[in-house]
Coordinates of C-alpha atoms and ligand atoms in Angstrom, one line a residue:
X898 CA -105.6 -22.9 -23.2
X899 CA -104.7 -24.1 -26.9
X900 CA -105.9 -24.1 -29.7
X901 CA -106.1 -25.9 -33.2
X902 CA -105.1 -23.2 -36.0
X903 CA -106.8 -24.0 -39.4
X904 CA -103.7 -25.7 -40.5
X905 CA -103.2 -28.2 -37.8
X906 CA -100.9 -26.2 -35.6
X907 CA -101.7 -25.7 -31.9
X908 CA -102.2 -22.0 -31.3
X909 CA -103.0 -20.4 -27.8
X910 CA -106.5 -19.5 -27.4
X911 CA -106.5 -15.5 -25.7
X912 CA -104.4 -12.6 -25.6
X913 CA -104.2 -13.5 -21.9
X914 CA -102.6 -17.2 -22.7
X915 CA -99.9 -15.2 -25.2
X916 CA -99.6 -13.1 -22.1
X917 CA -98.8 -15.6 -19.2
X918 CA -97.0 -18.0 -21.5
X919 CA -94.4 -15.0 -22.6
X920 CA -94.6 -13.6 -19.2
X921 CA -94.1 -17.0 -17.8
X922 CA -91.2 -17.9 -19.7
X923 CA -89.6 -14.6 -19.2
X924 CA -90.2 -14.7 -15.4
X925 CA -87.9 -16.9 -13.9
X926 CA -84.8 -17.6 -12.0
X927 CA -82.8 -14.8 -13.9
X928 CA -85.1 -12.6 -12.3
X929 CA -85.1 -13.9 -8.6
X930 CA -81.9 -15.6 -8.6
X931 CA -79.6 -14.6 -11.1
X932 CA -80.4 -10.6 -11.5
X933 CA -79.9 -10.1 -7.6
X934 CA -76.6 -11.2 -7.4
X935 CA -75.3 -10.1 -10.7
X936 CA -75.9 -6.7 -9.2
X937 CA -74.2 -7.5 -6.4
X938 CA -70.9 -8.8 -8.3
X939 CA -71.2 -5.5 -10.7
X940 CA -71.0 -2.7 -8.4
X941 CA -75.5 -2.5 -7.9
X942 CA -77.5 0.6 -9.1
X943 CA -75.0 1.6 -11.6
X944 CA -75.2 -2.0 -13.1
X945 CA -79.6 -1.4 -12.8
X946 CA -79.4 1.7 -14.6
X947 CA -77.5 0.1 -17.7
X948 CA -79.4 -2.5 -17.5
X949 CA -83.0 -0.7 -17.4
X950 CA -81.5 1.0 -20.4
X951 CA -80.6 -2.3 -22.6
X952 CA -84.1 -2.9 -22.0
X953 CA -85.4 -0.6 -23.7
X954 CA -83.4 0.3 -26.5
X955 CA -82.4 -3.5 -27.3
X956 CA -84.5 -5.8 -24.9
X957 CA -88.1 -4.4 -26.3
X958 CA -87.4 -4.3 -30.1
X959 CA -85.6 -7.8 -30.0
X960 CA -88.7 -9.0 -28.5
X961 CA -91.3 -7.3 -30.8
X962 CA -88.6 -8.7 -33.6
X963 CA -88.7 -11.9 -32.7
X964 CA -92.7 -11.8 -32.2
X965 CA -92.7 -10.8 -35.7
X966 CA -90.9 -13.8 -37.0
X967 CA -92.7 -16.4 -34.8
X968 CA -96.2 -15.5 -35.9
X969 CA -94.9 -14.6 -40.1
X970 CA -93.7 -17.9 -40.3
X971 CA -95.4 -20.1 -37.7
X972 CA -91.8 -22.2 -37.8
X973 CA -89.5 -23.3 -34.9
X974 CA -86.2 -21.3 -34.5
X975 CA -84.4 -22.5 -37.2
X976 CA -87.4 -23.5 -39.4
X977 CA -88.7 -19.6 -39.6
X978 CA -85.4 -18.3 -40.8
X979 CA -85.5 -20.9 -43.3
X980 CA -89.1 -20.4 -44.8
X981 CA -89.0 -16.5 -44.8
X982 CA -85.6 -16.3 -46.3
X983 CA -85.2 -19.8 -48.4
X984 CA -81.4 -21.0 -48.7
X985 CA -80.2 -18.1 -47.2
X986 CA -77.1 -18.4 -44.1
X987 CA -80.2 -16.6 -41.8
X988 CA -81.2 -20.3 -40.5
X989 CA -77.9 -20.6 -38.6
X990 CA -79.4 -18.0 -36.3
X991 CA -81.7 -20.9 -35.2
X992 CA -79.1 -23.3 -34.7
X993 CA -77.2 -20.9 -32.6
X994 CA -80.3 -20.8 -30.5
X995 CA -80.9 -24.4 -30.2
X996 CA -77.3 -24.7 -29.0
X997 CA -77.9 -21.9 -26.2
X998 CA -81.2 -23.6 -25.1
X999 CA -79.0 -26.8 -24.3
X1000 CA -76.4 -24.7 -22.0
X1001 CA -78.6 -22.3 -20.8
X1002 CA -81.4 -25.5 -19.8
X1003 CA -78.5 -27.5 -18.5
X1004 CA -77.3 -24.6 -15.6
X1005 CA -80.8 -23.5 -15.3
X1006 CA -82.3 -27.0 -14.4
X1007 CA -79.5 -27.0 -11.4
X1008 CA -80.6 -23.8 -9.9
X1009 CA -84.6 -25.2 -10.1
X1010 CA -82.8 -28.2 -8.3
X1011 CA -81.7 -26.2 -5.6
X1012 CA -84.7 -24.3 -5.4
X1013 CA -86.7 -28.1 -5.3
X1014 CA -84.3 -29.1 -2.2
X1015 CA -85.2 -25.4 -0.2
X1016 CA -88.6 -26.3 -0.2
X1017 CA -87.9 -29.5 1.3
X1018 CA -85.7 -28.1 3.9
X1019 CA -88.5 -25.7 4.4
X1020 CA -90.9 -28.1 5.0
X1021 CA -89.0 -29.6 7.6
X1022 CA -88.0 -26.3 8.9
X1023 CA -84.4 -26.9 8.6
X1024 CA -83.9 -22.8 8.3
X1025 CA -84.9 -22.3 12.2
X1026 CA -82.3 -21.1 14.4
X1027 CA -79.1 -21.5 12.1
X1028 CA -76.7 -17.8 12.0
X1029 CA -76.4 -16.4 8.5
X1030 CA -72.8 -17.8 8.9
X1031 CA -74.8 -21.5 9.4
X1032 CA -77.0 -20.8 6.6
X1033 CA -74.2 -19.7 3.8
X1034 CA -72.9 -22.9 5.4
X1035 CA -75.5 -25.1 4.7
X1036 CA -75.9 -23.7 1.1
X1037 CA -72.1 -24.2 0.0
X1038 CA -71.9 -27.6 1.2
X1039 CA -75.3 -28.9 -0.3
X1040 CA -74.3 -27.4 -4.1
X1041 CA -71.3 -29.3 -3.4
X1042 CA -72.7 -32.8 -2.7
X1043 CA -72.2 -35.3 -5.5
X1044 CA -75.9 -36.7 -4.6
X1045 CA -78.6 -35.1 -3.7
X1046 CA -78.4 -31.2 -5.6
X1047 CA -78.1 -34.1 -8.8
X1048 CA -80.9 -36.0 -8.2
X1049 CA -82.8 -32.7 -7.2
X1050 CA -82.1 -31.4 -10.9
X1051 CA -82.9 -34.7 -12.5
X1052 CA -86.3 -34.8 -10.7
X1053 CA -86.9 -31.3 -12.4
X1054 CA -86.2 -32.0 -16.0
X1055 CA -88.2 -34.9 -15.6
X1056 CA -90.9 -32.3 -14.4
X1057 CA -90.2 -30.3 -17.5
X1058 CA -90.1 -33.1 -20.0
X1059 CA -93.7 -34.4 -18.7
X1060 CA -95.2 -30.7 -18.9
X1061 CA -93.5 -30.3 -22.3
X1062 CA -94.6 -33.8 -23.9
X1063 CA -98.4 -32.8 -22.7
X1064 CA -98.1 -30.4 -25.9
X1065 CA -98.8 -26.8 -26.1
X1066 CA -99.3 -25.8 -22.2
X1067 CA -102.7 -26.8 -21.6
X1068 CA -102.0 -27.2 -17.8
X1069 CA -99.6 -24.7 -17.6
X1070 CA -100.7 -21.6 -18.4
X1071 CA -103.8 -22.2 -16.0
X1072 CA -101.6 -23.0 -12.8
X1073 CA -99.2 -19.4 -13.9
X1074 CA -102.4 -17.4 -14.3
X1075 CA -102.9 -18.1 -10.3
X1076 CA -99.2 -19.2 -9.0
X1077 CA -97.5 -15.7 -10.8
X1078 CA -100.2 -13.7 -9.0
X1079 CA -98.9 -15.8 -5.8
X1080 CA -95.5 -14.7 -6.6
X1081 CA -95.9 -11.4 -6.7
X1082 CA -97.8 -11.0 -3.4
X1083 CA -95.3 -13.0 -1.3
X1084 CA -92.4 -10.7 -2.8
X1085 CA -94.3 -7.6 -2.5
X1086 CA -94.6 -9.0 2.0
X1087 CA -90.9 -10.0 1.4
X1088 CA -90.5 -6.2 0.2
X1089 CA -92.4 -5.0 3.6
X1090 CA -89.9 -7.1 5.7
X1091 CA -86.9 -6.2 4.4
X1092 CA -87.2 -2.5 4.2
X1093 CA -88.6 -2.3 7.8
X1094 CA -85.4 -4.3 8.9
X1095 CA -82.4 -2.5 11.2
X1096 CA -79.9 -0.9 8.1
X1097 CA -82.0 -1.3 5.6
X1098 CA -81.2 2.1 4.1
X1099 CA -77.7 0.6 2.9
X1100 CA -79.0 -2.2 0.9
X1101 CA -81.5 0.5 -1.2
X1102 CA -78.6 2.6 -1.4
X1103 CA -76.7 0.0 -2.7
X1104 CA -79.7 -0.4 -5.8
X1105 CA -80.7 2.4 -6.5
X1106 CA -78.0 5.3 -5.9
X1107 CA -75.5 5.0 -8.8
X1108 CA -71.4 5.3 -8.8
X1109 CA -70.8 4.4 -12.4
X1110 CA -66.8 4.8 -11.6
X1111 CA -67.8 0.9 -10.3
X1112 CA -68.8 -0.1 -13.6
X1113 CA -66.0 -2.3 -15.8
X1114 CA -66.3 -3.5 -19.6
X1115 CA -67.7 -6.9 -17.9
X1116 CA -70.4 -5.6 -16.0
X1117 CA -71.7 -3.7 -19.0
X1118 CA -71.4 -7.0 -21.2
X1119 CA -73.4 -8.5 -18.2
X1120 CA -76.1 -6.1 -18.2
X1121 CA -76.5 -6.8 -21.9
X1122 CA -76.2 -10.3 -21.7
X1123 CA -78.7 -10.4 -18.3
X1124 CA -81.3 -8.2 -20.2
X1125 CA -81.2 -11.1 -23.3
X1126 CA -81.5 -13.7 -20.9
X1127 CA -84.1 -12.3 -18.5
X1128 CA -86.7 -11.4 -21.4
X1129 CA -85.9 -15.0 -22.7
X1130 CA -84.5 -13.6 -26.0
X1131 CA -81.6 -14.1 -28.5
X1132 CA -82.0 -17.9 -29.5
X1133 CA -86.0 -18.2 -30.6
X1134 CA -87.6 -18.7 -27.3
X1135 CA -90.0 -16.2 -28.4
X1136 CA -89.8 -17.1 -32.0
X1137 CA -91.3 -20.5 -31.2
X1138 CA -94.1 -19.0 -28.6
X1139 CA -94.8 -16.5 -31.7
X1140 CA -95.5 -19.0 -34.1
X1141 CA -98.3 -20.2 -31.6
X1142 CA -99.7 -16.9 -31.6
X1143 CA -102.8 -15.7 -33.7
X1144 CA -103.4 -13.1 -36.4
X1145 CA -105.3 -10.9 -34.2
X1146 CA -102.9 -10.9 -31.4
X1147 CA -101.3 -6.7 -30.9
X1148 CA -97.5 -8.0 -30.8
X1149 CA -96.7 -4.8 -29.6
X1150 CA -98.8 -4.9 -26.7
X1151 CA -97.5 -8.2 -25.8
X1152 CA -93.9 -7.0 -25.9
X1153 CA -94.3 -3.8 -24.0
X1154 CA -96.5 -6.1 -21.0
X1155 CA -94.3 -8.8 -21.1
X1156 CA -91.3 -6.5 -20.8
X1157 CA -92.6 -4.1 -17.7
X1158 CA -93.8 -7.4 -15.9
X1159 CA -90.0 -9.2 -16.0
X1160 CA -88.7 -5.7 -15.0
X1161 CA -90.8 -5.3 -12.3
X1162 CA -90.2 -8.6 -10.9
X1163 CA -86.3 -8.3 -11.0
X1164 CA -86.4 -5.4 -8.9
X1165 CA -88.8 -6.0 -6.5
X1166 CA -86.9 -9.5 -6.2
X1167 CA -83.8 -6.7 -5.5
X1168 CA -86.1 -5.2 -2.9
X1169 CA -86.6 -7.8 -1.6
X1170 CA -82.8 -8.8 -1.1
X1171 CA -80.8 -6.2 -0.6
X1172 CA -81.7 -4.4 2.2
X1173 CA -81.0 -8.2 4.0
X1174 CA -78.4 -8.6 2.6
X1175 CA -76.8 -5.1 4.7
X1176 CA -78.9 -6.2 7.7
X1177 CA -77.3 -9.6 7.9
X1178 CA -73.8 -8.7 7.1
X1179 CA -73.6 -10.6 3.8
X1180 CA -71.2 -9.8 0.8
X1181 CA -73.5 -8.4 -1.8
X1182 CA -71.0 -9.4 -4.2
X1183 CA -71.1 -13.1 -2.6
X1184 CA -72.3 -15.1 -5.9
X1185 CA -74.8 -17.8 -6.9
X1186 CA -76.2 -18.2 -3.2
X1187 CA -77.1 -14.8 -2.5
X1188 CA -81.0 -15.4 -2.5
X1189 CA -80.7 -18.9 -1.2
X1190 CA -78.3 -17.6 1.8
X1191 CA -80.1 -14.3 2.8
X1192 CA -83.9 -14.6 2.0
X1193 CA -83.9 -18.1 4.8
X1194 CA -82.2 -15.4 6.9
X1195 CA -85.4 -13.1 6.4
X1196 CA -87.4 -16.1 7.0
X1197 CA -86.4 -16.4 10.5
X1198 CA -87.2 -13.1 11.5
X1199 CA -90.7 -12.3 10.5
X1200 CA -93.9 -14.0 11.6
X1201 CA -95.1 -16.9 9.3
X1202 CA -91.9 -17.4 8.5
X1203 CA -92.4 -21.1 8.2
X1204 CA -95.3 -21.2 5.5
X1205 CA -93.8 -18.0 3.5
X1206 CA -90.3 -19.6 3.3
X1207 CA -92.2 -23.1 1.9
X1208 CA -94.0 -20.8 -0.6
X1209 CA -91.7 -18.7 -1.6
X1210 CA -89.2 -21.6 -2.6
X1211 CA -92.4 -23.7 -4.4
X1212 CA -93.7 -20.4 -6.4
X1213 CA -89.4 -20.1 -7.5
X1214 CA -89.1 -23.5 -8.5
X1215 CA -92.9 -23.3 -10.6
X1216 CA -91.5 -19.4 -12.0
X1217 CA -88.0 -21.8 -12.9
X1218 CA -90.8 -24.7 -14.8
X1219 CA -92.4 -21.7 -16.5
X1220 CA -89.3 -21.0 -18.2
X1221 CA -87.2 -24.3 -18.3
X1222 CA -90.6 -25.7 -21.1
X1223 CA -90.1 -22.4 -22.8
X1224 CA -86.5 -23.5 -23.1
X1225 CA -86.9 -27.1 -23.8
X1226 CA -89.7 -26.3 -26.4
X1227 CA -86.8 -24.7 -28.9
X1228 CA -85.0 -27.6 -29.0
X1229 CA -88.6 -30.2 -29.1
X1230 CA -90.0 -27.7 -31.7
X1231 CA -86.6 -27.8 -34.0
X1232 CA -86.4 -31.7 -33.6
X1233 CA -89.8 -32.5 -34.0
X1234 CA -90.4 -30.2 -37.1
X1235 CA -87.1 -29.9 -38.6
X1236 CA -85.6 -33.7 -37.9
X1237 CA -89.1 -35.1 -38.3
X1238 CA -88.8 -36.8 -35.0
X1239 CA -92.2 -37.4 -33.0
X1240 CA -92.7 -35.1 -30.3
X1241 CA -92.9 -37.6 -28.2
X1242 CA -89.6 -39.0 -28.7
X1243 CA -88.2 -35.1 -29.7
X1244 CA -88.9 -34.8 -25.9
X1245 CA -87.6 -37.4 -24.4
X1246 CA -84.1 -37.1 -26.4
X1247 CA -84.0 -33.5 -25.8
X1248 CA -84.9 -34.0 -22.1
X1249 CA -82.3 -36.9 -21.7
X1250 CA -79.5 -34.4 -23.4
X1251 CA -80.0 -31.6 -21.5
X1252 CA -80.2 -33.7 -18.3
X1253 CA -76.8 -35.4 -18.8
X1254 CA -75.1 -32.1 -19.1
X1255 CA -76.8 -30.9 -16.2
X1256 CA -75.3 -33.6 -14.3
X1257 CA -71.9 -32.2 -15.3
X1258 CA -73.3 -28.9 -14.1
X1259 CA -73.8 -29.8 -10.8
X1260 CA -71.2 -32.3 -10.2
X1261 CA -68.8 -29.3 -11.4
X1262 CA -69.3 -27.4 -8.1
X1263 CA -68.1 -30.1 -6.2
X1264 CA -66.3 -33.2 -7.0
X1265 CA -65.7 -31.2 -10.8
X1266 CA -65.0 -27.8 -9.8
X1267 CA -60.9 -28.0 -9.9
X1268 CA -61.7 -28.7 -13.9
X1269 CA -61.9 -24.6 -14.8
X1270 CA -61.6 -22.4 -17.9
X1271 CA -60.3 -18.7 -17.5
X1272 CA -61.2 -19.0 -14.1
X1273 CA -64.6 -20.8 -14.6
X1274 CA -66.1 -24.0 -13.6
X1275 CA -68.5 -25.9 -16.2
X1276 CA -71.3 -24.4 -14.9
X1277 CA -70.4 -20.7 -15.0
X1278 CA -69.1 -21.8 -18.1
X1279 CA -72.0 -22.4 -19.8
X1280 CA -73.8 -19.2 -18.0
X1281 CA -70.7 -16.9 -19.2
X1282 CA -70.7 -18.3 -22.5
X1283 CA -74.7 -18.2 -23.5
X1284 CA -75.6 -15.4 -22.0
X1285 CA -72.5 -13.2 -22.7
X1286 CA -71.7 -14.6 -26.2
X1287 CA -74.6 -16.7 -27.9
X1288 CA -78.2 -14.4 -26.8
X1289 CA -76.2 -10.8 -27.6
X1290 CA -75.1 -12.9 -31.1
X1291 CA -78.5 -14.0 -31.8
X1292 CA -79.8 -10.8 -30.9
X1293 CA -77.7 -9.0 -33.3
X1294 CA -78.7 -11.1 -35.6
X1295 CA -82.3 -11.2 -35.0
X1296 CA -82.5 -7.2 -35.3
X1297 CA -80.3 -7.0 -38.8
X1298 CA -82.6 -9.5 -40.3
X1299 CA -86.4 -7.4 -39.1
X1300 CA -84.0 -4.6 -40.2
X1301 CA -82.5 -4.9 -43.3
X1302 CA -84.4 -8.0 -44.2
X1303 CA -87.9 -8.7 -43.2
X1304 CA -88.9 -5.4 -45.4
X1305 CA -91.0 -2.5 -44.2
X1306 CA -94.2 -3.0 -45.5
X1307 CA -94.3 -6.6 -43.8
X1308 CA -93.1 -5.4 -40.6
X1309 CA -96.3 -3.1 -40.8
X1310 CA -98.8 -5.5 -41.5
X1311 CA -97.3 -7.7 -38.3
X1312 CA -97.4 -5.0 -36.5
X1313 CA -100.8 -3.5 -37.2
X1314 CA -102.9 -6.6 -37.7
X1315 CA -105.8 -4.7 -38.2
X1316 CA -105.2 -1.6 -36.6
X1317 CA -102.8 1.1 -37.4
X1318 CA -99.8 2.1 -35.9
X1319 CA -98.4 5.8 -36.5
X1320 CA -95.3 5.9 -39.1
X1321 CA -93.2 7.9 -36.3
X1322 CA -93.6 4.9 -34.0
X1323 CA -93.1 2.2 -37.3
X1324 CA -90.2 4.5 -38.2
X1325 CA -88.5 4.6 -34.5
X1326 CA -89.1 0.5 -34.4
X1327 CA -87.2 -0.1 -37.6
X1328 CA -84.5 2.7 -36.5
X1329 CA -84.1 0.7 -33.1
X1330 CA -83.3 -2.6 -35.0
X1331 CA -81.6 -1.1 -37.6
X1332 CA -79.0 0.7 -35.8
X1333 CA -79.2 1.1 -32.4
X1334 CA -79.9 -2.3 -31.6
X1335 CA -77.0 -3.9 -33.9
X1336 CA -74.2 -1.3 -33.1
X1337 CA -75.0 -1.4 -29.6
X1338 CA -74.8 -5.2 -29.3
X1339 CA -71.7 -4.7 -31.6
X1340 CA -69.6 -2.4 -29.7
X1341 CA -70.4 -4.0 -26.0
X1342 CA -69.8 -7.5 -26.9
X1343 CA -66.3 -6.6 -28.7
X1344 CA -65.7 -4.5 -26.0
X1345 CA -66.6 -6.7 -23.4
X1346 CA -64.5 -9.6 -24.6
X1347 CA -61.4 -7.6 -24.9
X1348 CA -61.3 -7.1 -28.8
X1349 CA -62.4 -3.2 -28.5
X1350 CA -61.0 -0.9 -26.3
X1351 CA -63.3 2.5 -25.4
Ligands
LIG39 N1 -86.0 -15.6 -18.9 C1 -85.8 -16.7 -18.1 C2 -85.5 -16.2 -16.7 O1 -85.3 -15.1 -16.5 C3 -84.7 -17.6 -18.6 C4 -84.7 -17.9 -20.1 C5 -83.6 -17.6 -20.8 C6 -85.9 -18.5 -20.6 C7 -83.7 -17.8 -22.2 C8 -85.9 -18.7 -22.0 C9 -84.8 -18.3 -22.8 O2 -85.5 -17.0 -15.8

């Protein structure tokens, strides 16, 4: 699925590959595990709306923004800053992005873990017959376990070091073109089963009927930060995947795709969830485990339960690989070009880093989890602090610099390659990241960590 540019540097080889590698890194666990019970915490369709809106107004631009920087400079993260604005204070925007790829990686490659060990228990039909009181149960005291959700984590950074040190996705991108596809199918069946389910009304009440007197300063901050993480923006994810993308590429077109395809998935994952969530008498608000506690309950009660529950948990843990080598290929792209480290080892050091702190992660919901901050353990930690603080931060910074920096008639050219793009479209994009973007970013993050009151 790569290609060799002119230069030397690997490009990918169709609009489709851009596709499925953007798509695949945006599509993950924030969208199946992380967006479901974030609603839940916030309040639900109030907490949807806000979010649908940060997707458009900050989520698309960002993305086209950082598109446009990828593919201008063909650099890493901190690399592109560096050669489009030369000795300039821009480049730490890559560094802050390198830094969030190790926290967010670290968390991230625990969830994957989890999602790893489902599949085994799956396999061996360990969900059969257990009460959704058994099953939240059995969830709680495996995360807890000082062995076995470690090992399960290590086992999957190992996965996404060896798909990483293969180079630019020549595997991958084949297996998401038919495994996303998968996906989408066996959430669309999940969709059927849940809605048809005694009291499902409640749970789509719950998503989709607003009461924004639930909504608090936090929940908007996590709506901002959730839309960052889920499109994989904010710290150069798709900075890096933009500098493997050709001239002829329509960036636009990419973004907007990209964008409706993440969306899409979250809520059909909140579909999915939900209305079991009311049918089985679980706390929407109930955390981390929601889709691990109620989707085994869904499981149980539908026919073919057994295989959909093994696939279900395998397609999750390949969406999670998707994304954790869009993650780990900041970091291997900024050592590799910037500290002139071989990719090879670049990998392997990166890998090794972000392992170890994973560790910590999932040692601190168990043996760990008495050492908190504000509240936190070291893994919510590292979820509150990247995607609350360090994507919004990069995004903000990301926008000023297409908007005040990058220049007009450049942003054209990206933008048009070729074709031509209206000036009341090319206007509305430059107003977005001008503006809207940065003052939006500006007021919810001051507000949401208590420096602004509104
Ligand atoms: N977007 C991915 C998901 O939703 C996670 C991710 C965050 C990937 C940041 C890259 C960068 O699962």
């Amino acid at each position: 699925m790569s290609k060799q540019s002119k230069k030397g540097r690997a490009e990918f080889s169709s609009s489709f590959g851009v596709i499925a590698a953007a798509a695949g890194s945006a599509v993950g666990l924030g969208n199946i595990w992380k967006f479901p019970y974030i609603t839940g915490v916030y309040g639900g369709a109030a907490f949807l709306f806000v979010y649908l809106g940060f997707i458009l107004a900050i989520g698309l631009p960002v993305m086209l923004s950082e598109f446009i920087i990828g593919r201008k400079s063909h650099r890493n993260a901190f690399g592109a800053f560096k050669k489009l604005a030369p000795k300039s204070l821009w480049q730490y925007i890559g560094i802050l992005g390198v830094g969030a790829a190790f926290m967010i990686l670290a968390f991230y490659g625990v969830v994957a873990g989890w999602s790893v060990d489902y599949v085994v228990t799956a396999l061996s039909n360990g969900f059969a017959d257990q009460s959704p009181d058994q099953l939240a149960v059995m969830f709680t005291s495996f995360i807890e376990s000082p062995v076995q959700p470690v090992l399960y984590q290590l086992l999957f950074m190992v996965l996404t070091g060896a798909i990483v040190m293969l180079g630019i996705k020549d595997g991958i991108e084949r297996n998401v073109k038919v495994m996303m596809p998968v996906l989408v199918v066996i959430i669309i069946i999940l969709n059927i089963r849940a809605v048809t389910l005694p009291g499902a009304g409640e749970g789509l009440r719950f998503l989709f009927h607003p009461d924004f007197s639930k909504l608090t300063g936090e929940g908007v901050l996590s709506a901002l930060g959730h839309a960052f993480f889920s499109l994989s923006l904010g710290m150069g994810t798709l900075i890096t995947y933009g500098s493997y993308i050709d001239k002829k590429n329509n960036l636009l077109n990419t973004a907007v795709k990209v964008t409706i395809a993440d969306t899409l998935i979250a809520i059909l994952a909140g579909v999915a969830i939900f209305p079991a969530v009311f049918a089985f008498g679980i706390e929407p608000s109930s955390g981390p485990g929601l889709v691990f506690i109620t989707l085994p309950n869904v499981f149980q009660q539908m026919p073919g339960g057994y295989i959909f529950a093994i696939l279900f948990f395998l397609l999750l843990t390949v969406a999670a690989l998707t994304s954790s080598i869009s993650i780990l290929e900041v970091v291997v792209a900024y050592f590799h070009e910037e500290l002139k480290l071989k990719r090879k080892i670049a990998t392997i050091f990166a890998t090794a880093l972000v392992a170890l702190l994973g560790v910590i992660c999932s040692l601190s919901m168990g043996i760990f989890k008495d050492y908190t901050f504000y509240d936190l353990n070291f893994f919510d930690l590292l979820d509150w602090i990247s995607a609350n603080l360090l994507l919004p931060l990069g995004g903000l910074f990301i926008s000023l610099f297409i908007g005040w920096k990058f220049g007009r008639k450049k942003i054209r050219a990206e933008i048009e390659n070729g074709g031509s793009i209206s000036e009341l479209m090319l206007s509305g994009f430059i107003f977005l990241v001008k503006f809207i973007a940065p003052i939006a970013i500006a007021i919810v993050f001051l507000s949401g960590i208590g420096l602004l009151k509104i």
